[in-house]
Amino acid sequence: MWLTKPFNERSTQIFLGVLFLAVMAVSVLHLVMPEGSALYVSSYTVTLLGKYLCYALLAVAVDLVWGYLGILSLGHGAFFALGGYAMGMYLMRQIGDRGVYGDPTLPDFMVFLNWDSLPWYWYGFDMAWFAFIMVLLAPGLLALVFGFLAFRSRVTGVYLSIITQALTFALMLAFFRNEMGFGGNNGLTDFKDILGFDLRTDAARLGLFIATGIALAVGYVICRAIVTSKLGRVSVACRDAEARTRFLGYRVERVQLFVFVVSAMLAGVAGALYVPQVGIINPSEFSPLFSIEIVVWVALGGRATLYGAVIGAIIINYAKTVFTGILPDAWLFALGALFVLVTVFLPKGIAGLLPGLKKKTDDESEAPTSGKEATA
């Protein structure tokens, strides 16, 4: 079966093994070690690492369309935010009468804005299964409509990138409006619980961290299954020679549309897992700058590798956490300089170093160290 094929790959086995060990190590150190120990992992750190894993899944989604399909999407932040808003709407409905105004149906911001009834598009979000379907359906449907119109019109290259950026910017402006019914500038926040578990407890935070690790593993395997299948080979052909692929009889727009929709759904899942861990979702997640930053993660880690996207997302966001506290005004300059240096000196990203290091190690292990050893 095509979905099980990635498990036979050495790279996939290593990635899943490292991810499993990392998640288990963090969980054990959080649960077992005493708080005063140097090895203790605090709840704050667990949440922070969970956020990094959400970003890693988002980076994998972008690498799927950019690395293997050749589509430089500058609007994946929109799919990420839509998944986050779908989860946020569910979490808001779970608050009930525990809000500031005590209304059992309307969220606090609607009461504050004098809304007298719940908008029709909020119905159903009091049920977990409906919300989880919308996490996939909302970004997937947007990608389907947008991709159908763009790919059918054969919009490619920089023009497609600009259109994706315009899409996320338009959504950001729309969600900033209070009359949209999504909290306006403040967004959705003050969440209480998820699936009956209090979000403020350490157990819920650890559970979300583990769930994010599982989602990253599943998303990675799905992407590897796609790129190692015939569909993946056709995708690469579309990336390298789209006109020739059309000439051979392939429906290029259908391949592009399918991969684009799958990528958008994965981004939506990443956004849905991100929201309960950070405790807020607002229109800033639609920012075009955020979508551009995602591309930088993929470029730094290594395009068309998937695991490189994970490496880039974790490294850059960890550096951002550190340097925004040390040099908050200079962080964006540091990020720009890092992107330029990687482009010049590491065109294949950090992942491009790994095959070279392996080859160098193999050559050194096979080469004799002296004439005596060669004779022996």
Coordinates of C-alpha atoms in Angstrom, one line a residue:
M1 CA 0.0 0.0 0.0
W2 CA 1.3 3.5 -0.9
L3 CA 0.7 4.9 2.6
T4 CA 3.0 2.3 4.2
K5 CA 5.8 2.7 1.7
P6 CA 7.6 5.5 3.6
F7 CA 8.1 3.2 6.6
N8 CA 10.6 1.3 4.5
E9 CA 12.7 4.4 4.0
R10 CA 15.8 5.0 6.1
S11 CA 15.2 8.7 6.4
T12 CA 11.6 8.2 7.5
Q13 CA 12.6 5.6 10.1
I14 CA 15.3 8.0 11.5
F15 CA 12.9 11.0 11.6
L16 CA 10.1 9.1 13.3
G17 CA 12.6 7.5 15.8
V18 CA 14.1 10.9 16.7
L19 CA 10.6 12.5 17.0
F20 CA 9.4 9.6 19.2
L21 CA 12.4 9.8 21.5
A22 CA 12.2 13.6 21.8
V23 CA 8.5 13.5 22.7
M24 CA 9.0 10.6 25.2
A25 CA 12.1 12.3 26.7
V26 CA 10.2 15.6 27.3
S27 CA 7.2 13.8 28.7
V28 CA 9.3 11.7 31.1
L29 CA 11.4 14.6 32.3
H30 CA 8.2 16.6 32.9
L31 CA 6.4 13.9 34.8
V32 CA 9.2 12.2 36.7
M33 CA 11.9 14.8 37.5
P34 CA 11.3 17.0 40.6
E35 CA 10.8 20.7 39.9
G36 CA 14.1 21.7 41.4
S37 CA 16.1 19.4 39.2
A38 CA 18.2 20.7 36.3
L39 CA 16.6 18.1 34.0
Y40 CA 13.0 19.1 34.9
V41 CA 11.0 20.3 31.9
S42 CA 8.5 22.9 33.0
S43 CA 4.9 23.2 31.7
Y44 CA 5.9 26.5 30.0
T45 CA 8.7 24.6 28.1
V46 CA 6.3 21.8 27.2
T47 CA 3.9 24.4 25.7
L48 CA 6.7 26.1 23.9
L49 CA 8.0 22.9 22.4
G50 CA 4.4 22.0 21.4
K51 CA 4.2 25.3 19.5
Y52 CA 7.5 24.5 17.7
L53 CA 6.0 21.2 16.6
C54 CA 2.9 23.0 15.2
Y55 CA 5.2 25.2 13.2
A56 CA 7.2 22.2 12.1
L57 CA 4.0 20.6 10.7
L58 CA 3.1 23.9 9.0
A59 CA 6.6 24.0 7.4
V60 CA 6.2 20.4 6.1
A61 CA 2.9 21.5 4.5
V62 CA 4.7 24.4 2.7
D63 CA 7.6 22.2 1.7
L64 CA 5.2 19.7 0.0
V65 CA 3.9 22.4 -2.4
W66 CA 7.1 24.4 -2.8
G67 CA 9.7 21.7 -2.8
Y68 CA 7.9 19.0 -4.8
L69 CA 5.4 21.0 -6.8
G70 CA 7.3 24.2 -7.4
I71 CA 4.5 26.4 -6.0
L72 CA 5.9 29.2 -3.8
S73 CA 2.9 29.8 -1.6
L74 CA 3.0 33.0 0.4
G75 CA -0.4 32.5 1.8
H76 CA -0.2 29.3 3.9
G77 CA -0.6 31.4 7.0
A78 CA -4.3 31.8 5.9
F79 CA -4.9 28.0 6.0
F80 CA -3.1 27.8 9.3
A81 CA -5.3 30.6 10.7
L82 CA -8.5 29.2 9.4
G83 CA -7.8 25.9 11.2
G84 CA -7.0 27.9 14.3
Y85 CA -10.2 29.8 14.1
A86 CA -12.2 26.6 13.7
M87 CA -10.6 25.2 16.8
G88 CA -11.0 28.6 18.6
M89 CA -14.8 28.7 17.8
Y90 CA -15.1 25.3 19.4
L91 CA -13.2 26.3 22.5
M92 CA -15.3 29.5 22.8
R93 CA -18.5 27.5 22.7
Q94 CA -17.2 25.3 25.5
I95 CA -16.9 28.3 27.9
G96 CA -20.7 28.5 28.2
D97 CA -21.9 30.6 31.1
R98 CA -18.4 30.7 32.6
G99 CA -17.6 33.8 30.6
V100 CA -17.3 37.3 32.0
Y101 CA -20.9 38.1 31.1
G102 CA -22.3 34.7 32.0
D103 CA -24.2 34.2 28.7
P104 CA -24.6 30.5 28.1
T105 CA -24.7 30.8 24.3
L106 CA -23.0 34.0 23.1
P107 CA -19.2 34.5 23.5
D108 CA -18.2 37.5 25.6
F109 CA -17.1 39.6 22.7
M110 CA -20.6 39.2 21.1
V111 CA -22.3 40.3 24.3
F112 CA -19.9 43.3 24.5
L113 CA -20.8 44.2 20.9
N114 CA -24.6 43.9 21.7
W115 CA -25.2 40.9 19.4
D116 CA -28.6 39.4 20.2
S117 CA -28.1 36.0 18.6
L118 CA -25.4 33.6 17.5
P119 CA -24.5 33.8 13.8
W120 CA -25.5 30.9 11.7
Y121 CA -21.9 29.9 11.0
W122 CA -21.2 29.4 14.7
Y123 CA -23.8 26.6 14.9
G124 CA -22.4 23.2 15.4
F125 CA -19.1 24.3 17.0
D126 CA -20.4 23.2 20.4
M127 CA -19.7 19.6 19.1
A128 CA -16.1 18.4 18.9
W129 CA -16.6 16.2 15.9
F130 CA -18.1 19.1 13.9
A131 CA -15.2 21.4 14.8
F132 CA -12.6 18.8 13.9
I133 CA -14.2 18.3 10.5
M134 CA -14.2 22.1 10.0
V135 CA -10.5 22.2 10.9
L136 CA -9.9 20.2 7.7
L137 CA -12.9 21.5 5.6
A138 CA -12.4 25.3 6.0
P139 CA -8.8 25.5 4.7
G140 CA -9.3 22.6 2.3
L141 CA -12.4 24.2 0.7
L142 CA -10.6 27.6 0.4
A143 CA -7.6 25.9 -1.2
L144 CA -9.9 23.9 -3.5
V145 CA -11.7 27.0 -4.8
F146 CA -8.6 29.2 -5.0
G147 CA -6.5 26.4 -6.6
F148 CA -9.1 25.5 -9.1
L149 CA -9.4 29.1 -10.4
A150 CA -5.6 29.7 -10.3
F151 CA -4.4 26.4 -11.8
R152 CA -7.1 26.3 -14.4
S153 CA -6.0 29.8 -15.5
R154 CA -2.4 28.5 -15.5
V155 CA -1.2 31.2 -13.2
T156 CA 2.4 30.3 -12.2
G157 CA 5.6 31.6 -10.8
V158 CA 5.8 34.9 -9.1
Y159 CA 2.3 35.8 -10.2
L160 CA 0.9 32.9 -8.2
S161 CA 3.0 33.8 -5.2
I162 CA 1.6 37.4 -5.3
I163 CA -2.0 36.1 -5.5
T164 CA -1.5 33.8 -2.5
Q165 CA -0.1 36.7 -0.6
A166 CA -3.0 38.9 -1.6
L167 CA -5.4 36.2 -0.4
T168 CA -4.1 36.1 3.1
F169 CA -3.9 39.9 3.3
A170 CA -7.5 40.2 2.3
L171 CA -8.6 37.6 4.9
M172 CA -6.6 39.5 7.5
L173 CA -8.4 42.7 6.8
A174 CA -11.7 40.9 6.8
F175 CA -11.1 39.2 10.2
F176 CA -10.1 42.5 11.7
R177 CA -13.7 43.7 11.3
N178 CA -15.9 43.3 14.3
E179 CA -19.0 42.6 12.2
M180 CA -17.4 39.4 10.9
G181 CA -18.2 37.8 14.2
F182 CA -14.7 36.4 14.9
G183 CA -13.7 38.8 17.7
G184 CA -12.2 41.5 15.5
N185 CA -8.7 42.8 16.5
N186 CA -8.7 40.8 19.8
G187 CA -9.6 37.5 18.2
L188 CA -10.7 34.5 20.3
T189 CA -9.2 33.9 23.7
D190 CA -9.9 33.0 27.4
F191 CA -10.4 29.3 26.6
K192 CA -11.3 27.0 29.5
D193 CA -11.2 23.4 28.4
I194 CA -11.0 21.0 25.5
L195 CA -12.8 17.7 25.3
G196 CA -13.7 18.1 29.0
F197 CA -10.1 18.7 30.1
D198 CA -9.0 21.9 31.8
L199 CA -6.5 23.7 29.5
R200 CA -4.8 25.2 32.5
T201 CA -3.6 21.9 33.9
D202 CA -0.2 20.4 33.3
A203 CA -1.8 17.1 32.1
A204 CA -3.8 18.9 29.3
R205 CA -0.7 20.8 28.2
L206 CA 1.4 17.6 28.0
G207 CA -1.5 15.8 26.2
L208 CA -1.6 18.6 23.6
F209 CA 2.2 18.4 23.2
I210 CA 2.0 14.6 22.6
A211 CA -1.0 15.0 20.2
T212 CA 1.1 17.6 18.2
G213 CA 4.0 15.2 18.0
I214 CA 1.6 12.4 16.7
A215 CA 0.1 14.9 14.2
L216 CA 3.6 15.8 12.9
A217 CA 4.5 12.2 12.5
V218 CA 1.2 11.4 10.6
G219 CA 1.6 14.5 8.5
Y220 CA 5.2 13.7 7.6
V221 CA 4.3 10.1 6.6
I222 CA 1.4 11.3 4.4
C223 CA 3.7 13.8 2.7
R224 CA 6.4 11.1 2.2
A225 CA 3.7 8.7 0.8
I226 CA 2.7 11.3 -1.7
V227 CA 6.1 12.3 -2.9
T228 CA 7.3 8.7 -3.2
S229 CA 4.2 7.6 -5.2
K230 CA 3.6 8.1 -8.9
L231 CA 1.7 11.3 -8.0
G232 CA 4.9 12.6 -6.4
R233 CA 6.9 11.8 -9.5
V234 CA 4.4 13.6 -11.7
S235 CA 4.5 16.6 -9.2
V236 CA 8.3 16.8 -9.6
A237 CA 7.8 16.7 -13.4
C238 CA 5.3 19.5 -13.1
R239 CA 7.8 21.5 -11.1
D240 CA 10.8 20.9 -13.5
A241 CA 9.0 20.9 -16.9
E242 CA 5.3 21.8 -16.7
A243 CA 4.9 22.2 -20.4
R244 CA 6.5 18.9 -21.2
T245 CA 4.4 17.1 -18.6
R246 CA 1.2 18.5 -20.2
F247 CA 2.5 17.4 -23.6
L248 CA 2.8 13.8 -22.2
G249 CA -0.9 13.8 -21.4
Y250 CA -1.0 14.5 -17.7
R251 CA -3.6 16.8 -16.2
V252 CA -1.2 19.1 -14.5
E253 CA -3.9 21.3 -12.9
R254 CA -5.4 18.2 -11.2
V255 CA -2.1 17.2 -9.7
Q256 CA -1.4 20.7 -8.5
L257 CA -4.9 21.0 -7.0
F258 CA -4.8 17.7 -5.1
V259 CA -1.4 18.4 -3.6
F260 CA -2.3 22.0 -2.8
V261 CA -5.5 21.0 -0.9
V262 CA -3.7 18.3 1.1
S263 CA -1.1 20.9 2.1
A264 CA -3.8 23.3 3.1
M265 CA -5.4 20.7 5.3
L266 CA -2.2 19.9 7.0
A267 CA -1.7 23.6 7.7
G268 CA -5.2 23.8 9.2
V269 CA -4.4 20.9 11.5
A270 CA -1.2 22.7 12.6
G271 CA -3.3 25.8 13.4
A272 CA -5.9 23.8 15.3
L273 CA -3.3 22.3 17.6
Y274 CA -1.5 25.7 18.0
V275 CA -4.5 27.6 19.4
P276 CA -5.2 25.6 22.6
Q277 CA -1.5 25.7 23.4
V278 CA -1.0 29.4 23.0
G279 CA -4.5 30.3 24.2
I280 CA -5.4 32.8 21.5
I281 CA -6.1 33.2 17.8
N282 CA -6.4 36.6 16.2
P283 CA -6.1 38.1 12.7
S284 CA -2.3 38.6 13.0
E285 CA -1.9 35.0 12.1
F286 CA -3.1 36.0 8.6
S287 CA -0.3 38.4 8.3
P288 CA 1.7 38.1 5.0
L289 CA 4.9 38.5 7.0
F290 CA 4.1 35.3 8.8
S291 CA 3.6 33.4 5.5
I292 CA 6.9 34.7 4.3
E293 CA 8.6 33.6 7.5
I294 CA 7.3 30.1 6.9
V295 CA 9.1 30.1 3.6
V296 CA 12.3 31.1 5.3
W297 CA 12.0 28.1 7.7
V298 CA 11.8 25.8 4.7
A299 CA 14.7 27.4 2.9
L300 CA 16.9 27.3 5.9
G301 CA 16.2 23.6 6.7
G302 CA 16.3 22.4 3.1
R303 CA 13.7 22.5 0.4
A304 CA 12.2 19.2 -1.0
T305 CA 13.3 17.1 2.0
L306 CA 10.4 17.5 4.4
Y307 CA 12.6 16.7 7.4
G308 CA 14.7 19.8 6.5
A309 CA 11.5 21.9 6.9
V310 CA 11.1 20.5 10.4
I311 CA 14.7 21.4 11.3
G312 CA 14.4 24.9 9.9
A313 CA 11.1 25.6 11.7
I314 CA 12.4 24.5 15.1
I315 CA 15.8 26.2 14.8
I316 CA 14.4 29.6 13.7
N317 CA 11.6 29.7 16.2
Y318 CA 14.0 28.7 19.0
A319 CA 16.3 31.4 17.9
K320 CA 13.4 33.8 17.7
T321 CA 12.4 32.9 21.3
V322 CA 16.0 33.6 22.5
F323 CA 16.9 36.7 20.5
T324 CA 13.6 38.5 20.9
G325 CA 14.3 38.6 24.6
I326 CA 18.0 39.6 24.2
L327 CA 17.8 41.8 21.1
P328 CA 14.1 42.5 20.3
D329 CA 14.7 45.4 17.9
A330 CA 17.4 43.5 15.9
W331 CA 15.7 40.1 15.5
L332 CA 14.2 40.8 12.1
F333 CA 17.5 42.0 10.8
A334 CA 19.1 38.8 12.1
L335 CA 16.5 36.7 10.4
G336 CA 17.1 38.5 7.1
A337 CA 20.8 38.1 7.4
L338 CA 20.4 34.4 8.2
F339 CA 18.2 33.9 5.1
V340 CA 20.8 35.6 2.9
L341 CA 23.7 33.6 4.3
V342 CA 21.9 30.3 3.9
T343 CA 21.0 31.2 0.3
V344 CA 24.6 32.1 -0.5
F345 CA 26.5 29.4 1.4
L346 CA 23.9 26.6 1.9
P347 CA 21.7 26.6 -1.2
K348 CA 20.3 23.2 -0.2
G349 CA 19.8 24.3 3.4
I350 CA 20.9 22.5 6.5
A351 CA 19.5 19.2 5.2
G352 CA 21.9 19.5 2.3
L353 CA 24.8 19.1 4.7
L354 CA 23.6 15.7 6.0
P355 CA 24.3 13.6 2.8
G356 CA 27.7 15.3 2.4
L357 CA 28.7 14.6 6.0
K358 CA 27.6 11.0 5.6
K359 CA 29.6 10.6 2.4
K360 CA 32.6 12.2 4.0
T361 CA 32.4 9.8 7.0
D362 CA 32.0 6.8 4.7
D363 CA 35.0 7.8 2.7
E364 CA 37.2 8.3 5.7
S365 CA 36.2 5.0 7.2
E366 CA 37.0 3.2 3.9
A367 CA 40.3 4.9 3.2
P368 CA 43.5 3.4 4.8
T369 CA 45.2 5.6 7.3
S370 CA 48.8 4.5 6.4
G371 CA 50.8 2.4 4.0
K372 CA 51.3 -0.3 6.7
E373 CA 47.5 -0.7 7.1
A374 CA 47.0 -0.8 3.3
T375 CA 49.6 -3.6 3.0
A376 CA 48.1 -5.5 5.9

